[in-house]
Coordinates of C-alpha atoms in Angstrom, one line a residue:
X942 CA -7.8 -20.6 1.7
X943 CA -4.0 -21.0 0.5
X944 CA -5.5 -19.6 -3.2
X945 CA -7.4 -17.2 -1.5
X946 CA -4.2 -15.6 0.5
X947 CA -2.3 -15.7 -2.4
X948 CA -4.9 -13.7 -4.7
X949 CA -5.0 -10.8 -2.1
X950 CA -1.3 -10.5 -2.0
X951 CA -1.2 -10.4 -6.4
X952 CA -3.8 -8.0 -5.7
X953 CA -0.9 -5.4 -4.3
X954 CA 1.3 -5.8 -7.3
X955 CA -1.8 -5.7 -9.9
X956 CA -1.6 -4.4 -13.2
X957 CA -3.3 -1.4 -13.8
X958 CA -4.0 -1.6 -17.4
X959 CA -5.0 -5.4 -16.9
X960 CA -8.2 -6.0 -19.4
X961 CA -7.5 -3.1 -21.5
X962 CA -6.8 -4.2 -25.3
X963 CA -3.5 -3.8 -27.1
X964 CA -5.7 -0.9 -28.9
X965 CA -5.9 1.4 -26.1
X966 CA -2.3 0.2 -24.6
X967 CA -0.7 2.2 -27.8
X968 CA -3.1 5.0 -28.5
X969 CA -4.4 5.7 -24.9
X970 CA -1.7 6.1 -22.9
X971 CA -2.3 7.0 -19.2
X972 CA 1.7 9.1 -18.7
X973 CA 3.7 11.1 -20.6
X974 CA 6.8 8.7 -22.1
X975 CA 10.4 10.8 -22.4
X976 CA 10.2 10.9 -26.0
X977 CA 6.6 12.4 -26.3
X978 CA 8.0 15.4 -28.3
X979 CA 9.7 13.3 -30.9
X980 CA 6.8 10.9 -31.7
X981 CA 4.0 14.5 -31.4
X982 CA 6.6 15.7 -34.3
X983 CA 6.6 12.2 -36.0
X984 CA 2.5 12.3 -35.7
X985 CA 1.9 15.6 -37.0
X986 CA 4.9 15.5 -39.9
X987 CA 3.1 12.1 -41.2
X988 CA 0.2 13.4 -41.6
X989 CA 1.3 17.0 -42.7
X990 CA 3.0 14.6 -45.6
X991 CA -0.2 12.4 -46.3
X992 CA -2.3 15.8 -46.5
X993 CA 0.6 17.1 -49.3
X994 CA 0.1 14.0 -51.3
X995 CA -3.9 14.6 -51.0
X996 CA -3.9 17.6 -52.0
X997 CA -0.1 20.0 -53.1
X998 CA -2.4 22.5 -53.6
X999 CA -3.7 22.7 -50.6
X1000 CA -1.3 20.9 -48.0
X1001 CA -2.9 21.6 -44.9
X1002 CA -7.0 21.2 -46.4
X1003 CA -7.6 24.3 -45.4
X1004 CA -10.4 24.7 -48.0
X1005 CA -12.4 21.9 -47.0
X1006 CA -15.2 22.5 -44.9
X1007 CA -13.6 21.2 -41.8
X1008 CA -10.1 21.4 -40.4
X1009 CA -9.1 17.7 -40.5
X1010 CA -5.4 19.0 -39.4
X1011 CA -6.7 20.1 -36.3
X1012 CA -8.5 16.8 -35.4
X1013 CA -5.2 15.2 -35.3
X1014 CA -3.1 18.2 -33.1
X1015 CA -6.5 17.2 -30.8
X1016 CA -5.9 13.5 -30.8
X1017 CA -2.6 14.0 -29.4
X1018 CA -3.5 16.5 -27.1
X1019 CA -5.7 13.4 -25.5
X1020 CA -3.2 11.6 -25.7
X1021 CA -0.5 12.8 -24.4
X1022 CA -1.6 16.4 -22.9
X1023 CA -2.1 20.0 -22.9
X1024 CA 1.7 21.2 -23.7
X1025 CA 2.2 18.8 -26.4
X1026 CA -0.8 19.6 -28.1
X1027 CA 0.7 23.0 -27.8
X1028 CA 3.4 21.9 -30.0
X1029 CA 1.0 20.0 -32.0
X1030 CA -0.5 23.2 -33.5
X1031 CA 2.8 25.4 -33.7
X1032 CA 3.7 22.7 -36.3
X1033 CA 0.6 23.4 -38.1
X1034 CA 1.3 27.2 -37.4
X1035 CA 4.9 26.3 -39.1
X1036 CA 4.2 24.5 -41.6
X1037 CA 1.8 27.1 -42.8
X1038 CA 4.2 29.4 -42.8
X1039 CA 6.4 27.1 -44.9
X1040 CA 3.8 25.8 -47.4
X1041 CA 1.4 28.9 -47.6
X1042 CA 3.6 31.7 -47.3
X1043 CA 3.5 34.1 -50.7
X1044 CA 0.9 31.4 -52.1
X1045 CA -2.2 33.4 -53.3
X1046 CA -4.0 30.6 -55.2
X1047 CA -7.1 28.5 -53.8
X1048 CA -8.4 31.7 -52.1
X1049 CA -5.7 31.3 -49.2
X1050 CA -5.2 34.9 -49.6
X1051 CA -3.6 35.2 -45.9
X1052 CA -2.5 34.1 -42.2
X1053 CA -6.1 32.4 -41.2
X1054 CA -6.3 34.3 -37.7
X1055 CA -9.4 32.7 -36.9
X1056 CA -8.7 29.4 -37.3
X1057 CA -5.3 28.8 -36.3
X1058 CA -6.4 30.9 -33.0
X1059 CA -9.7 28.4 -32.8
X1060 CA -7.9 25.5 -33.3
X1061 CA -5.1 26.2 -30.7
X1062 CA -8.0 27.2 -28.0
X1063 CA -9.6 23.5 -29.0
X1064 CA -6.2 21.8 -28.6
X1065 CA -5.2 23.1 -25.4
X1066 CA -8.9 22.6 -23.6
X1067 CA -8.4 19.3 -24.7
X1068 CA -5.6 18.6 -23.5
X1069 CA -6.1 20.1 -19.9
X1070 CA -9.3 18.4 -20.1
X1071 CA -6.2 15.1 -20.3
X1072 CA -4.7 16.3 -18.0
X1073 CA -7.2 16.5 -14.6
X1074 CA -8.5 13.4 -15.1
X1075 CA -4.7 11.7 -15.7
X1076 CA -4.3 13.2 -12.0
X1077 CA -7.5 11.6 -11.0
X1078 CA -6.6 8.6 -12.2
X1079 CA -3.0 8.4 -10.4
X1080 CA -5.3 9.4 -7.2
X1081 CA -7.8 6.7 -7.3
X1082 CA -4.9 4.2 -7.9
X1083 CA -3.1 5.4 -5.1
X1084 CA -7.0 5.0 -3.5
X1085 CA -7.8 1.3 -4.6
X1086 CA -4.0 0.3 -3.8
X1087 CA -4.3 1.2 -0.1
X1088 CA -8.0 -1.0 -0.2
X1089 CA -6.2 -3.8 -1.9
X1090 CA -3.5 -4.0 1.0
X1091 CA -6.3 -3.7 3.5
X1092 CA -8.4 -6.6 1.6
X1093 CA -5.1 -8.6 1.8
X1094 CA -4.7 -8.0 5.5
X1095 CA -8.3 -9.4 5.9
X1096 CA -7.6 -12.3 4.2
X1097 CA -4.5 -13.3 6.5
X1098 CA -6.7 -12.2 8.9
X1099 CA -9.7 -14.4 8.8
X1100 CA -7.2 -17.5 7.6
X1101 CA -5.5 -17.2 10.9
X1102 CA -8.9 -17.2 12.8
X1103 CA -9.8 -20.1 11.5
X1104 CA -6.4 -21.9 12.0
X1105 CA -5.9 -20.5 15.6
X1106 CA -9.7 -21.7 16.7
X1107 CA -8.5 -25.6 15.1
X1108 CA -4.8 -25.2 17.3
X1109 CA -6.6 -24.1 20.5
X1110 CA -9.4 -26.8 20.7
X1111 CA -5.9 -29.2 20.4
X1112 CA -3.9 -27.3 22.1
X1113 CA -5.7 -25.6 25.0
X1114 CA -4.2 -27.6 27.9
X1115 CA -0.7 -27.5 26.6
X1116 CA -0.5 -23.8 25.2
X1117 CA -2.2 -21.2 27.1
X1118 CA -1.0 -18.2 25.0
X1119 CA -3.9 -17.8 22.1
X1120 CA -1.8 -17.8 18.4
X1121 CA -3.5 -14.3 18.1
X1122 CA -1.3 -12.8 21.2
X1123 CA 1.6 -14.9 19.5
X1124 CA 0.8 -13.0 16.4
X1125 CA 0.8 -9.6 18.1
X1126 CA 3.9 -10.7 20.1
X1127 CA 5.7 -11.7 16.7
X1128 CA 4.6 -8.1 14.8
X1129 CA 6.0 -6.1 17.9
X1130 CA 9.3 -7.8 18.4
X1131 CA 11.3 -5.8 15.4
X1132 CA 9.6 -2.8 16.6
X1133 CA 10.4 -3.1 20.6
X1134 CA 14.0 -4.5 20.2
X1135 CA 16.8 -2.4 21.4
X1136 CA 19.7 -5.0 21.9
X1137 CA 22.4 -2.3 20.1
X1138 CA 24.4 -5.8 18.4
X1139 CA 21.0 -6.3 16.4
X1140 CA 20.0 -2.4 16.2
X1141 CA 21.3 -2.5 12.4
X1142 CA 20.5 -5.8 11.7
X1143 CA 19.0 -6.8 8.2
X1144 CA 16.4 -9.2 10.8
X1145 CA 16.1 -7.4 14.0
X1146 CA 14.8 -9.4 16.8
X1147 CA 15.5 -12.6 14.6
X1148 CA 16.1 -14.3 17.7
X1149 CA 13.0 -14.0 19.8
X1150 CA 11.2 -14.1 16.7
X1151 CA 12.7 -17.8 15.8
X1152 CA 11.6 -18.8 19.6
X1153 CA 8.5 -18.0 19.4
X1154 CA 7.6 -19.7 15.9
X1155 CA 9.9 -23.0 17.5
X1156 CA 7.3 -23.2 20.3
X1157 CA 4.0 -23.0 18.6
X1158 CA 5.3 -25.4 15.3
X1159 CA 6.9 -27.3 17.8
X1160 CA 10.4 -27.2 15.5
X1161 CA 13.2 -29.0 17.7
X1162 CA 16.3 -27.5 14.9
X1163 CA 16.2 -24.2 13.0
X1164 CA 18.6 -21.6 11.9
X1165 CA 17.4 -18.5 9.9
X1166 CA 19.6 -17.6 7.3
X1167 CA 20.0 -14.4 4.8
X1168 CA 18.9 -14.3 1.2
X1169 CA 20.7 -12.2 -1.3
X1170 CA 19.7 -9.8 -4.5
X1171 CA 20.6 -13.0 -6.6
X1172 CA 19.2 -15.8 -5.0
X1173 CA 21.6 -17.3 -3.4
X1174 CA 21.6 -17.9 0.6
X1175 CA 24.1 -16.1 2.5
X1176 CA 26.0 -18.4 4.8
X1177 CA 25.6 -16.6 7.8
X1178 CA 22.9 -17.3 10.3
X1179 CA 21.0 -14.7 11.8
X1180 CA 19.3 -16.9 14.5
X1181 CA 18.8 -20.5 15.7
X1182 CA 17.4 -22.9 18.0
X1183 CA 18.4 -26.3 18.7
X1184 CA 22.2 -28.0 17.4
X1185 CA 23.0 -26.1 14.0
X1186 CA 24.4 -27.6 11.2
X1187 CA 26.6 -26.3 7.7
X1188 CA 24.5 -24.9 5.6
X1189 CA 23.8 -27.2 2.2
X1190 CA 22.6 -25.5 -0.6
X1191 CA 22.4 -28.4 -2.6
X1192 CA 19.5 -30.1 -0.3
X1193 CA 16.6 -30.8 -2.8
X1194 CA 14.3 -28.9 -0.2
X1195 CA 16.0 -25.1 -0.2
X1196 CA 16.6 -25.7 -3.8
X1197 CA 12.8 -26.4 -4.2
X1198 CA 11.2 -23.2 -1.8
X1199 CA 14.3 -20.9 -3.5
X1200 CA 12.6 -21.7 -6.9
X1201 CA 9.1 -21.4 -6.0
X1202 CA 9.7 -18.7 -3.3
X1203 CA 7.4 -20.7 -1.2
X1204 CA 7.5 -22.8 1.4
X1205 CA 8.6 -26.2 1.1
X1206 CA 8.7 -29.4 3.1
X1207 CA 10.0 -33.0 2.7
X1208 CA 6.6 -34.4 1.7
X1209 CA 5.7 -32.1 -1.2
X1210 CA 9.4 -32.7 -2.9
X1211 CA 10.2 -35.7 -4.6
X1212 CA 13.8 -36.9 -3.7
X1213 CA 16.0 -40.2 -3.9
X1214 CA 17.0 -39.7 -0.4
X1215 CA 16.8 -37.8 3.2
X1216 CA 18.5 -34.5 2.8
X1217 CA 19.4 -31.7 5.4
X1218 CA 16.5 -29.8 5.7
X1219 CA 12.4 -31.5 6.6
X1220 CA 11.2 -27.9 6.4
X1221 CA 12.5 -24.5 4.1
X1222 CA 10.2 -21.2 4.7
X1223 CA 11.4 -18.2 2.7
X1224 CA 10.8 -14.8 4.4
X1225 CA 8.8 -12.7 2.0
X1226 CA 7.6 -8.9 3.3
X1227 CA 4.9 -7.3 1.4
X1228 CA 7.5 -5.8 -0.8
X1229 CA 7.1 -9.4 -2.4
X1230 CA 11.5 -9.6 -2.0
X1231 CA 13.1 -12.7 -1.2
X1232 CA 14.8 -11.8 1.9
X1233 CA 15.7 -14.5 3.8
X1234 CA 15.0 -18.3 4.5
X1235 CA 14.3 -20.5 8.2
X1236 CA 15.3 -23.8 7.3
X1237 CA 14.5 -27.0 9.9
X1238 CA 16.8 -29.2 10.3
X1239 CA 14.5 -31.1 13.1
X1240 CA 10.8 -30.7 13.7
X1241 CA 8.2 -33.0 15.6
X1242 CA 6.9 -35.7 13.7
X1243 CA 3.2 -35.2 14.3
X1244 CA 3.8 -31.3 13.4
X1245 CA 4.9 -32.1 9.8
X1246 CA 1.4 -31.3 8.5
X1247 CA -0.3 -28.9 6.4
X1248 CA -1.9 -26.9 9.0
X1249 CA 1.4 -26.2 10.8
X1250 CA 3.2 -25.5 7.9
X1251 CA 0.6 -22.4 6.6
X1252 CA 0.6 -21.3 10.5
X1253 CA 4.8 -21.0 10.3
X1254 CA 3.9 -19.1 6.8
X1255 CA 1.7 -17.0 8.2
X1256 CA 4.0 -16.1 11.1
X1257 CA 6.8 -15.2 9.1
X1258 CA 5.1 -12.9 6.8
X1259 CA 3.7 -11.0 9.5
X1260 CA 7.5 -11.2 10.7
X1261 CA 8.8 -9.5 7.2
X1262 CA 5.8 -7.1 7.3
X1263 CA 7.5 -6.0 10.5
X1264 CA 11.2 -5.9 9.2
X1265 CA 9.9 -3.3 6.9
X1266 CA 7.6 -1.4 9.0
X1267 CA 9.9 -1.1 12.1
X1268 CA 12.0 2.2 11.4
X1269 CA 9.1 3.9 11.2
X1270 CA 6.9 2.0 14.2
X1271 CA 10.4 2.7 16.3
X1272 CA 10.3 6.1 15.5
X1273 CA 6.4 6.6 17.0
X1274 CA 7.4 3.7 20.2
X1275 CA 10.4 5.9 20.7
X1276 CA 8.1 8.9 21.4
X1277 CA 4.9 7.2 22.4
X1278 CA 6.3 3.6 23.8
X1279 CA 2.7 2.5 24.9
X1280 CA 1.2 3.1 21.7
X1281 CA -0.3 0.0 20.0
X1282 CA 1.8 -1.5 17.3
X1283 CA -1.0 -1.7 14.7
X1284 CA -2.2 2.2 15.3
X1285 CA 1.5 3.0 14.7
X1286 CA 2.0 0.7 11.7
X1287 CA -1.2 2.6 10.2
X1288 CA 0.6 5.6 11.2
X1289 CA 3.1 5.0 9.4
X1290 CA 1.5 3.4 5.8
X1291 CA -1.3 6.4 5.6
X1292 CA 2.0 8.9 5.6
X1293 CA 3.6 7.1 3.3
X1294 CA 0.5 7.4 1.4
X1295 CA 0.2 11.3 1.7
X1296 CA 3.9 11.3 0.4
X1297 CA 3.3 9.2 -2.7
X1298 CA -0.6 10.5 -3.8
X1299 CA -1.5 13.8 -1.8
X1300 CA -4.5 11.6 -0.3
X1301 CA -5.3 12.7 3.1
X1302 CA -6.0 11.6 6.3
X1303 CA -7.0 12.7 9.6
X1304 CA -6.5 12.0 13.4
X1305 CA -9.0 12.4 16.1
X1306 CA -8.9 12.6 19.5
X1307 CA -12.1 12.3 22.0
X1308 CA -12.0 13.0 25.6
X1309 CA -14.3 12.0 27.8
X1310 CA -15.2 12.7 31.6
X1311 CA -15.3 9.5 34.1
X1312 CA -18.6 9.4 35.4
X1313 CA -21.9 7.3 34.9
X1314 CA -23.0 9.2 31.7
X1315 CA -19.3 9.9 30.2
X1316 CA -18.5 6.0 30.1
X1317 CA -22.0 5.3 28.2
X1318 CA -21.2 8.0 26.3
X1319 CA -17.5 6.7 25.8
X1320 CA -18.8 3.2 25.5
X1321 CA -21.2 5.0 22.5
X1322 CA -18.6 6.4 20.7
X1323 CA -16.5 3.3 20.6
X1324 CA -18.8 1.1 19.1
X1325 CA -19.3 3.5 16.6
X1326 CA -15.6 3.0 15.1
X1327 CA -15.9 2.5 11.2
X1328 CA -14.2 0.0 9.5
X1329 CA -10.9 1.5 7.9
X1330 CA -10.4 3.4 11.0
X1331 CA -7.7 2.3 13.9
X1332 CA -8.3 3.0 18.2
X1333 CA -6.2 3.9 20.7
X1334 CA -7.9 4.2 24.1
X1335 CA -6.5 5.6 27.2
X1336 CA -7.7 6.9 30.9
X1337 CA -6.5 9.2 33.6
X1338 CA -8.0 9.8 37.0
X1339 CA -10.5 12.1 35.6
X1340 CA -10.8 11.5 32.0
X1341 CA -10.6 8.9 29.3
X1342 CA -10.1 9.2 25.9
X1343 CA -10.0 7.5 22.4
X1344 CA -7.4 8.7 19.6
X1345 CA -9.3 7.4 15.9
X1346 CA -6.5 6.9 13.1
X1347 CA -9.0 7.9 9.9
X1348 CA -7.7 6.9 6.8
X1349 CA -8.9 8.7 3.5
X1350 CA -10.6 10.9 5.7
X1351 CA -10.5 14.5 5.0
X1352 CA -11.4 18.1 7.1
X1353 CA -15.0 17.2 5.2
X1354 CA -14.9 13.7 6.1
X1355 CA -14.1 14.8 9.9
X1356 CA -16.7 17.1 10.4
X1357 CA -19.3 14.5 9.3
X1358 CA -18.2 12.1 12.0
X1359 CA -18.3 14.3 14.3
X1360 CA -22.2 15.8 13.3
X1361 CA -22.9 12.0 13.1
X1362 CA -21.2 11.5 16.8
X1363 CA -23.1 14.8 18.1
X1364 CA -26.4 13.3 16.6
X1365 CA -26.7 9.9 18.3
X1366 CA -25.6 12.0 22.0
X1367 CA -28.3 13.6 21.3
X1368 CA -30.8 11.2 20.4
X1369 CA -29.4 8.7 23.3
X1370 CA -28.9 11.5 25.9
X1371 CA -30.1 14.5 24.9
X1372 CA -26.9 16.6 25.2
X1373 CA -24.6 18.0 22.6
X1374 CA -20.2 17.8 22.9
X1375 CA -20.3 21.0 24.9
X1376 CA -23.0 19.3 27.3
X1377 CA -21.5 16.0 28.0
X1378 CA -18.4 17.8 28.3
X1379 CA -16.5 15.8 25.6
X1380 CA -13.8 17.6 24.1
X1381 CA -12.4 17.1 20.6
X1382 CA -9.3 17.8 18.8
X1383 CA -8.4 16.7 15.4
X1384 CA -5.3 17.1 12.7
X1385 CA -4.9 16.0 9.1
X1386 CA -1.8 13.3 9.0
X1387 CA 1.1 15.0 7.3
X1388 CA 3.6 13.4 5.3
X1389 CA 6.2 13.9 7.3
X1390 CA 7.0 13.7 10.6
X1391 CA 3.2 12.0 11.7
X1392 CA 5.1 10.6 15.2
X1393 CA 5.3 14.2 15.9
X1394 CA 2.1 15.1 15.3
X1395 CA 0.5 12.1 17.2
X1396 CA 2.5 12.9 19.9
X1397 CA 1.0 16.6 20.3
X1398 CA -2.2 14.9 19.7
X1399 CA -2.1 12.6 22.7
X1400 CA -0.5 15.2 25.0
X1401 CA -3.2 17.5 24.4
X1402 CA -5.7 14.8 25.1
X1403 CA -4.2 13.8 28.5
X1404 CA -4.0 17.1 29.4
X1405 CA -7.5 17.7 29.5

């Protein structure tokens, strides 16, 4: 399952010519490189020069039956786009004008209108042709990027599963609180933290965060320290629990998880003698950064196993995850402070998406009346939700409603869930939105300021 995690997470950082031969890494190239223009100018003078040597006669091959000059302005024009193969025929255009110019011999009596004309028209549909599917290609990257983080979350996801259904069947008598609530508890605390000393801090809520992971791995001694941009622990602790101790980089245990950037324990290093530290977990968000380390000085004898040790793992990943998430989770709690934490982390990674690849997204609000038939219908609706998409239900004294998060969901997309919504009311109740009285508001997720418009969302749901 360890292998398993760790594929999804290299999944993130893939490489997206991986497979490809070393052929097409040099003469397909996917971008534009800053010195296009001097290597289309190296292309086309080369073979400008090995036509000359063919034929001085006839420099270009004008006379044969087809323009073999052209075929290479259209090669780059593949390769690198419709402006450069632009400049890929004015150098033919040039070099005509050099090499023919006042030359009346192998009937090349004058300026071939036609051809030069044809040729340019066949460079530059080539190269726009290049050109929309380049775009398409940045798009579905952008596409299979956002499925590969949401793989990734599934995979912590159903790992956790299985390790919180093992802890409870031990656990249940002495640890009431389910490791999923833990987990939740852990992902909100950078996000819901407002003490002002640790407002700025590199690990906000580091703290409550280290209390909660002492509880559950039962660690008696633990300070969490910084890690800088060179590797080297910062000798300044950011939390603790339990008697502290100096820090010791030389302990054969943080030297061991600083190398791997993994975590590390006294059973899977091989030293002479007892060092400082039983336990060193680095903190790793998914930016895949070192940024800090939680090293145990003290931990429960029977809890120095391998299950305990991947639950600790898993809890501070999803505690980096929220150290980078929580500027822009704050910024929706600060408007909307009962808002779930995983509707406003979605929030927040579908903008950034818009931002980076165009790729839109929609939000959707239901309302519904409280009565018999509105709860079915409500009830209906709910189990409806598709897989990508986040909930956020709500209820006043005379309505309730349910605000869907839709990634990759367009004005299209939209009005096909809502057809397909319309279509089973009908078939279970017989009545359409207008009937049942189920109002329905929707907005595409902008790339800026998305708090705002879930706010205006929600307040126009509630005041229905």
């Amino acid at each position: 399952m360890e292998n398993a995690i760790q594929t999804a997470k290299k999944a993130r950082f893939s490489d997206a010519l991986e497979g490809v031969t070393l052929y097409s890494r040099f003469f397909a190239k996917t971008a534009i490189r800053p010195v296009a223009v001097i290597e289309v100018v190296g292309y086309m003078g080369a073979a400008i020069g090995a036509f000359y040597l063919i034929d001085p006669q006839d420099p270009l091959l004008l006379m044969l039956d087809f323009p073999w000059v052209w075929l290479v302005a259209t090669a780059l024009a593949l390769r690198y786009g419709a402006l450069m193969g632009v400049l890929a025929g004015l150098m033919i255009v040039l070099a005509w004008e050099l090499l023919y110019r006042g030359y009346q011999g192998n009937g090349t009596p004058g300026f071939p209108v036609m051809l030069m004309s044809g040729g340019l028209v066949q460079v530059i549909l080539a190269g726009h042709v290049r050109d929309v599917w380049a775009n398409l290609a940045v798009r579905a990257n952008g596409i299979n990027g956002y499925l590969n983080d949401h793989l990734a979350s599934l995979t912590t996801a159903h790992y956790l599963l299985r390790v919180s259904h093992d802890r409870l069947e031990r656990d249940l008598f002495t640890r009431p609180a389910t490791l999923r609530s833990a987990l939740e508890h852990m992902r909100e605390i950078t996000a819901l933290s407002t003490d002002p000393e640790v407002l700025h801090s590199p690990f906000r809520g580091a703290q409550a965060a280290l209390d909660l992971i002492a509880m559950i791995c039962q660690l008696g001694s633990a300070t969490l320290y910084a890690v800088a941009s060179n590797g080297q622990v910062v000798d300044v602790s950011y939390a603790e629990v339990g008697t502290p101790i100096p820090l010791n980089r030389d302990d054969p245990v943080l030297k061991d998880c600083l190398a791997r950037e993994s975590l590390s324990h006294l059973k899977a290093v091989d030293a002479e003698k007892l060092g400082s530290y039983y336990v060193a977990a680095p903190i790793i968000p998914v930016s895949g950064e070192l940024i800090g380390v939680l090293l145990v000085h003290q931990i429960h004898f029977m809890a120095l196993n391998h299950d305990n040790m991947q639950l600790m793992r898993v809890l501070l990943d999803y505690y980096g995850d929220g150290l980078e998430k929580y500027q822009l989770v704050g910024q929706v709690h600060r408007l909307l402070p009962h808002c779930p934490y995983g509707f406003a982390a979605e929030l927040a990674r579908i903008s950034h998406l818009k931002q980076l690849y165009d790729i839109d997204s929609s939000l959707v609000a239901l309302s519904f009346p409280r009565s018999g038939s509105g709860d079915l219908q409500f009830q209906q609706v709910i189990r409806q939700l598709r897989s990508l998409d986040m909930l956020w239900t709500g209820q006043n004294d005379e309505r309730q409603f349910a605000l869907f998060l839709m990634p990759l969901t367009e004005k299209d997309g939209v009005a096909g869930y809502m057809n397909r919504i319309e279509a089973g009311l009908q078939q279970t109740f017989q009545a359409t939105l207008a009937e049942a009285e189920i109002r329905f508001y929707s907005m595409p997720v902008k790339e800026r300021d998305a708090d705002r418009d879930l706010k205006m969302i929600y307040d126009q749901v509630r005041a229905a």
